[in-house]
Short mmCIF file of C-alpha atoms in Angstrom, two decimals:
data_model
loop_
_atom_site.label_atom_id
_atom_site.label_comp_id
_atom_site.label_asym_id
_atom_site.label_seq_id
_atom_site.Cartn_x
_atom_site.Cartn_y
_atom_site.Cartn_z
CA MET A 1 82.37 -53.42 103.27
CA ALA A 2 83.93 -51.31 106.02
CA VAL A 3 80.49 -49.94 106.94
CA ALA A 4 79.01 -53.45 107.02
CA VAL A 5 81.83 -54.71 109.25
CA ALA A 6 81.34 -51.75 111.62
CA ALA A 7 77.62 -52.56 111.78
CA ALA A 8 78.45 -56.20 112.58
CA VAL A 9 80.68 -55.15 115.48
CA LEU A 10 78.00 -52.90 116.96
CA TRP A 11 75.26 -55.50 116.57
CA GLY A 12 77.55 -58.08 118.18
CA VAL A 13 78.02 -55.78 121.17
CA TYR A 14 74.25 -55.37 121.25
CA LEU A 15 73.70 -59.15 121.38
CA PHE A 16 76.19 -59.38 124.22
CA ALA A 17 74.42 -56.54 126.07
CA LEU A 18 71.06 -58.29 125.67
CA LYS A 19 72.52 -61.41 127.19
CA ARG A 20 74.13 -59.62 130.12
CA TYR A 21 71.93 -56.66 131.03
CA VAL A 22 68.28 -57.16 130.02
CA ALA A 23 67.63 -60.88 130.37
CA GLY A 24 64.06 -61.61 131.40
CA VAL A 25 62.48 -58.49 129.89
CA PRO A 26 59.56 -59.47 127.59
CA ALA A 27 60.61 -59.27 123.95
CA THR A 28 57.87 -56.83 122.93
CA VAL A 29 58.58 -54.50 125.87
CA LEU A 30 62.31 -54.62 125.22
CA THR A 31 61.85 -53.87 121.50
CA VAL A 32 59.51 -50.92 122.10
CA LEU A 33 61.68 -49.30 124.79
CA VAL A 34 64.91 -49.70 122.81
CA SER A 35 63.27 -48.49 119.58
CA ALA A 36 61.88 -45.41 121.34
CA CYS A 37 65.30 -44.54 122.76
CA ALA A 38 66.96 -45.19 119.40
CA LEU A 39 64.49 -42.87 117.66
CA ALA A 40 65.20 -40.15 120.21
CA TRP A 41 68.94 -40.48 119.61
CA TYR A 42 68.54 -40.58 115.83
CA ALA A 43 66.11 -37.66 115.49
CA PRO A 44 68.86 -34.98 115.21
CA VAL A 45 70.63 -37.02 112.52
CA ALA A 46 67.42 -37.47 110.55
CA LEU A 47 66.51 -33.78 110.82
CA SER A 48 69.96 -32.71 109.63
CA ARG A 49 70.09 -35.14 106.70
CA LEU A 50 66.54 -35.21 105.39
CA SER A 51 64.15 -32.76 103.79
CA ALA A 52 60.46 -33.24 103.13
CA ALA A 53 61.26 -34.26 99.56
CA ASP A 54 63.48 -37.10 100.74
CA VAL A 55 60.62 -39.01 102.32
CA PRO A 56 58.06 -39.78 99.63
CA ALA A 57 54.41 -39.95 100.58
CA ALA A 58 52.96 -43.42 100.85
CA ALA A 59 50.74 -42.75 97.81
CA THR A 60 53.76 -42.13 95.59
CA LEU A 61 55.65 -45.25 96.60
CA GLY A 62 53.52 -47.62 94.58
CA LEU A 63 52.71 -51.18 95.51
CA GLY A 64 56.34 -52.34 95.35
CA GLY A 65 57.63 -49.51 97.52
CA SER A 66 54.89 -49.96 100.09
CA LEU A 67 55.55 -53.70 100.27
CA ALA A 68 59.27 -53.02 100.72
CA LEU A 69 58.63 -50.72 103.68
CA VAL A 70 56.11 -53.09 105.25
CA GLY A 71 58.53 -55.99 104.77
CA SER A 72 61.34 -54.03 106.40
CA VAL A 73 59.24 -53.18 109.47
CA LEU A 74 57.65 -56.59 109.93
CA GLY A 75 60.86 -58.47 109.19
CA VAL A 76 62.91 -56.55 111.74
CA GLY A 77 60.16 -56.53 114.39
CA ALA A 78 59.17 -60.18 114.06
CA GLY A 79 62.79 -61.31 113.76
CA PHE A 80 63.82 -59.61 116.99
CA VAL A 81 60.78 -60.78 119.00
CA LEU A 82 61.25 -64.38 117.84
CA PHE A 83 64.97 -64.23 118.62
CA VAL A 84 64.43 -62.96 122.18
CA ASN A 85 61.79 -65.64 122.77
CA ALA A 86 64.19 -68.29 121.47
CA LEU A 87 66.84 -67.05 123.90
CA ALA A 88 64.34 -67.32 126.74
CA LEU A 89 63.75 -71.00 125.95
CA GLY A 90 67.22 -72.17 124.91
CA GLU A 91 70.92 -71.62 125.45
CA VAL A 92 72.56 -68.69 123.71
CA SER A 93 75.36 -70.91 122.41
CA TYR A 94 72.80 -72.95 120.48
CA VAL A 95 70.22 -70.33 119.51
CA ALA A 96 72.64 -67.68 118.22
CA PRO A 97 74.32 -69.70 115.45
CA ILE A 98 70.99 -70.93 114.10
CA ASN A 99 69.52 -67.44 114.12
CA LYS A 100 72.48 -65.96 112.26
CA VAL A 101 72.15 -68.19 109.20
CA VAL A 102 70.12 -65.29 107.80
CA PRO A 103 72.32 -65.14 104.63
CA ALA A 104 71.17 -68.64 103.66
CA PHE A 105 67.63 -67.21 103.38
CA VAL A 106 68.66 -63.87 101.89
CA LEU A 107 70.49 -65.29 98.87
CA PRO A 108 67.54 -67.14 97.26
CA LEU A 109 65.14 -64.32 98.18
CA GLU A 110 67.30 -61.69 96.50
CA LEU A 111 67.84 -63.85 93.43
CA LEU A 112 64.12 -64.55 93.06
CA LEU A 113 62.65 -61.18 94.04
CA LEU A 114 65.30 -58.66 93.01
CA GLY A 115 67.06 -60.54 90.22
CA ALA A 116 70.50 -59.89 91.69
CA ASP A 117 73.53 -60.71 89.55
CA LEU A 118 76.17 -62.15 91.86
CA PRO A 119 79.64 -63.58 91.13
CA ALA A 120 80.40 -67.18 92.01
CA LEU A 121 82.70 -66.13 94.86
CA ALA A 122 79.74 -64.45 96.56
CA PHE A 123 78.07 -67.84 96.94
CA VAL A 124 81.27 -69.30 98.38
CA GLY A 125 81.61 -66.34 100.75
CA VAL A 126 78.04 -66.73 102.01
CA ALA A 127 78.70 -70.43 102.64
CA VAL A 128 81.94 -69.78 104.54
CA VAL A 129 80.42 -67.06 106.71
CA THR A 130 77.44 -69.28 107.54
CA VAL A 131 79.78 -72.14 108.47
CA ALA A 132 81.77 -69.75 110.65
CA VAL A 133 78.70 -68.92 112.71
CA TYR A 134 77.95 -72.65 113.11
CA VAL A 135 81.51 -73.44 114.19
CA ALA A 136 81.48 -70.59 116.71
CA ASN A 137 79.14 -72.59 118.94
CA TYR A 138 79.91 -76.20 117.95
CA ARG A 139 80.16 -78.29 121.12
CA GLY A 140 81.82 -81.41 119.79
CA GLY A 141 80.29 -84.82 119.20
CA ASP A 142 77.97 -85.54 116.30
CA PRO A 143 78.15 -82.62 113.84
CA ALA A 144 74.61 -83.34 112.67
CA GLU A 145 73.08 -83.03 116.14
CA PRO A 146 72.45 -79.25 115.90
CA LEU A 147 70.71 -79.83 112.57
CA ARG A 148 68.44 -82.52 114.05
CA ARG A 149 67.61 -80.29 117.00
CA ALA A 150 66.80 -77.47 114.59
CA VAL A 151 63.91 -79.56 113.26
CA THR A 152 62.47 -80.69 116.61
CA ALA A 153 63.51 -78.28 119.39
CA ARG A 154 61.25 -75.28 120.05
CA PRO A 155 64.11 -72.79 120.67
CA ALA A 156 65.75 -73.83 117.40
CA GLN A 157 62.47 -73.57 115.50
CA LEU A 158 61.96 -70.03 116.82
CA ALA A 159 65.56 -69.14 115.92
CA LEU A 160 65.05 -70.40 112.34
CA LEU A 161 61.79 -68.48 112.04
CA SER A 162 63.63 -65.41 113.32
CA ALA A 163 66.35 -65.89 110.71
CA GLY A 164 63.73 -66.11 107.98
CA ALA A 165 62.02 -62.94 109.24
CA TYR A 166 65.32 -61.06 109.36
CA ALA A 167 66.06 -62.22 105.81
CA VAL A 168 62.76 -60.79 104.58
CA GLY A 169 63.64 -57.54 106.36
CA ASP A 170 67.11 -57.45 104.80
CA VAL A 171 65.86 -57.99 101.26
CA ALA A 172 63.05 -55.47 101.80
CA LYS A 173 65.58 -52.90 103.04
CA ARG A 174 67.65 -53.37 99.90
CA ALA A 175 64.53 -52.96 97.74
CA ALA A 176 63.48 -49.80 99.61
CA LEU A 177 66.93 -48.26 99.24
CA ASP A 178 67.82 -49.40 95.73
CA ARG A 179 64.53 -49.75 93.88
CA VAL A 180 62.44 -47.10 95.68
CA GLY A 181 65.29 -44.65 96.25
CA LEU A 182 64.62 -44.09 99.95
CA PRO A 183 67.56 -42.36 101.71
CA PRO A 184 69.25 -44.49 104.42
CA ALA A 185 68.35 -42.01 107.19
CA ALA A 186 64.68 -42.13 106.17
CA LEU A 187 64.71 -45.93 106.22
CA VAL A 188 66.13 -45.93 109.77
CA VAL A 189 63.33 -43.65 110.99
CA LEU A 190 60.60 -45.58 109.20
CA VAL A 191 61.83 -49.00 110.38
CA LEU A 192 62.35 -47.98 114.02
CA GLY A 193 59.09 -46.02 114.10
CA GLY A 194 57.17 -48.77 112.35
CA VAL A 195 58.44 -51.46 114.72
CA LEU A 196 57.56 -49.23 117.67
CA LEU A 197 53.98 -48.65 116.47
CA VAL A 198 53.34 -52.27 115.47
CA LEU A 199 54.60 -53.73 118.76
CA LEU A 200 53.31 -51.03 121.15
CA PRO A 201 49.91 -52.71 121.80
CA LEU A 202 51.66 -56.03 122.49
CA ALA A 203 54.18 -54.32 124.77
CA VAL A 204 51.36 -52.78 126.82
CA ARG A 205 49.83 -56.24 127.17
CA ASP A 206 53.17 -57.82 128.16
CA TRP A 207 54.32 -55.03 130.50
CA PRO A 208 55.83 -56.66 133.64
CA GLY A 209 53.83 -56.51 136.84
CA GLY A 210 55.15 -53.87 139.23
CA GLY A 211 56.09 -51.48 136.43
CA ARG A 212 59.53 -49.97 136.50
CA ARG A 213 60.64 -51.93 139.56
CA THR A 214 60.88 -55.10 137.45
CA LEU A 215 62.75 -53.47 134.56
CA PRO A 216 66.42 -52.49 134.21
CA THR A 217 67.24 -48.83 134.75
CA ALA A 218 66.35 -46.19 132.18
CA THR A 219 70.06 -45.65 131.60
CA THR A 220 70.32 -49.21 130.29
CA PHE A 221 67.67 -48.62 127.65
CA VAL A 222 69.11 -45.23 126.72
CA ALA A 223 72.53 -46.83 126.15
CA LEU A 224 71.01 -49.70 124.15
CA GLY A 225 69.03 -47.17 122.12
CA LEU A 226 72.20 -45.30 121.19
CA LEU A 227 73.84 -48.56 120.13
CA VAL A 228 70.84 -49.51 117.98
CA ALA A 229 70.58 -46.04 116.42
CA VAL A 230 74.19 -46.10 115.22
CA ALA A 231 74.03 -49.75 114.17
CA GLU A 232 70.78 -49.25 112.23
CA HIS A 233 72.25 -46.25 110.42
CA LEU A 234 75.37 -48.19 109.42
CA THR A 235 73.19 -51.13 108.37
CA SER A 236 71.04 -48.94 106.13
CA VAL A 237 74.11 -47.36 104.56
CA ALA A 238 75.61 -50.81 103.94
CA PHE A 239 72.42 -52.06 102.27
CA SER A 240 72.32 -48.94 100.10
CA LEU A 241 75.83 -49.70 98.80
CA LEU A 242 75.89 -53.51 98.64
CA PRO A 243 73.53 -56.27 97.47
CA ALA A 244 71.57 -57.76 100.37
CA SER A 245 73.20 -61.16 99.78
CA VAL A 246 76.61 -59.53 100.36
CA ALA A 247 75.75 -57.07 103.15
CA SER A 248 73.67 -59.55 105.15
CA PRO A 249 76.36 -62.23 105.75
CA VAL A 250 78.90 -59.58 106.73
CA ILE A 251 76.52 -57.92 109.18
CA ASN A 252 75.47 -61.29 110.59
CA THR A 253 79.03 -62.05 111.67
CA GLN A 254 77.77 -60.12 114.71
CA ALA A 255 77.28 -63.55 116.28
CA ILE A 256 81.05 -64.05 116.20
CA VAL A 257 81.58 -60.73 117.97
CA ALA A 258 79.04 -61.71 120.62
CA VAL A 259 80.60 -65.11 121.39
CA LEU A 260 84.10 -63.62 121.48
CA LEU A 261 82.94 -61.00 123.98
CA GLY A 262 81.33 -63.77 125.99
CA GLY A 263 84.57 -65.75 125.99
CA VAL A 264 86.82 -62.83 126.92
CA ILE A 265 84.59 -60.93 129.37
CA LEU A 266 82.34 -63.66 130.78
CA LYS A 267 85.01 -66.37 130.60
CA GLU A 268 82.78 -68.73 128.64
CA ARG A 269 84.21 -72.04 127.48
CA ARG A 270 85.35 -73.16 124.00
CA LEU A 271 86.94 -69.83 123.15
CA GLY A 272 89.52 -71.57 120.93
CA THR A 273 86.80 -73.03 118.72
CA ARG A 274 85.18 -69.64 118.47
CA LEU A 275 88.46 -68.04 117.44
CA VAL A 276 88.63 -70.53 114.57
CA ALA A 277 85.12 -69.43 113.65
CA ALA A 278 86.24 -65.79 113.70
CA ALA A 279 89.04 -66.63 111.27
CA LEU A 280 86.53 -68.34 108.96
CA ALA A 281 84.32 -65.27 109.14
CA VAL A 282 87.22 -63.06 108.05
CA VAL A 283 87.88 -65.38 105.09
CA GLY A 284 84.21 -65.32 104.12
CA VAL A 285 84.06 -61.54 104.29
CA GLY A 286 87.19 -61.37 102.17
CA LEU A 287 85.59 -63.56 99.49
CA LEU A 288 82.53 -61.32 99.46
CA ALA A 289 84.72 -58.25 99.06
CA VAL A 290 86.55 -59.59 95.98
#
């Protein structure tokens, strides 16, 4: 649980950094550059922790193992690209809470695909954490309005699709770690490298005109890469120790971290409501930890 909470904090800082420092960068370009920097940072860790025997050849993984790895790569890559595109079309305060209902998708997927055996409190904890993310960005008025917009508004539709993609990635990570026996460090390398390779052709197509002059500085991407490398490692460790339906809601409280940083540093409004959401998140995490 401590590892999952640490991952949530780092991912929340990452969301805040995306909002503040790299707005306007095409999603595919941003993903490829950050993944490349993260791989460079993580290479020494992987080399020190892994041997050739730790990374099974694709032929020995079997159909289930191969599908788990493919699901991890495609889920993470598609989820991030859809999320960045949703941010480009809609307000962060609306897109973020919809995107972070990932646990609502993870729970049925894990029950159906992995046959997880979860206590009743886990279901309550998932519900409370999901409500916390909703409350973090509730603007007042009709409580059902965000739900109606989720059905009709393009940014909300992209955010929901992103949540579904992330959920597939989360469950696939758990399968790769628990059922296939892949070490966490190997999963980090394979996911980051796979996302990089899959999105590289699209990033070349979407590269901004004018090259580097239209992009943030290299230092920005190097710093984001370090953040992602550490967060991905903690995420993989958390999924190796906890069921996906427990690890995912804890890690997705990253949205709370992001809105709190926005309220404190950027002086965004409705900080009081978001503090209530943070308290709900803590309660939800506590229920999951019981």
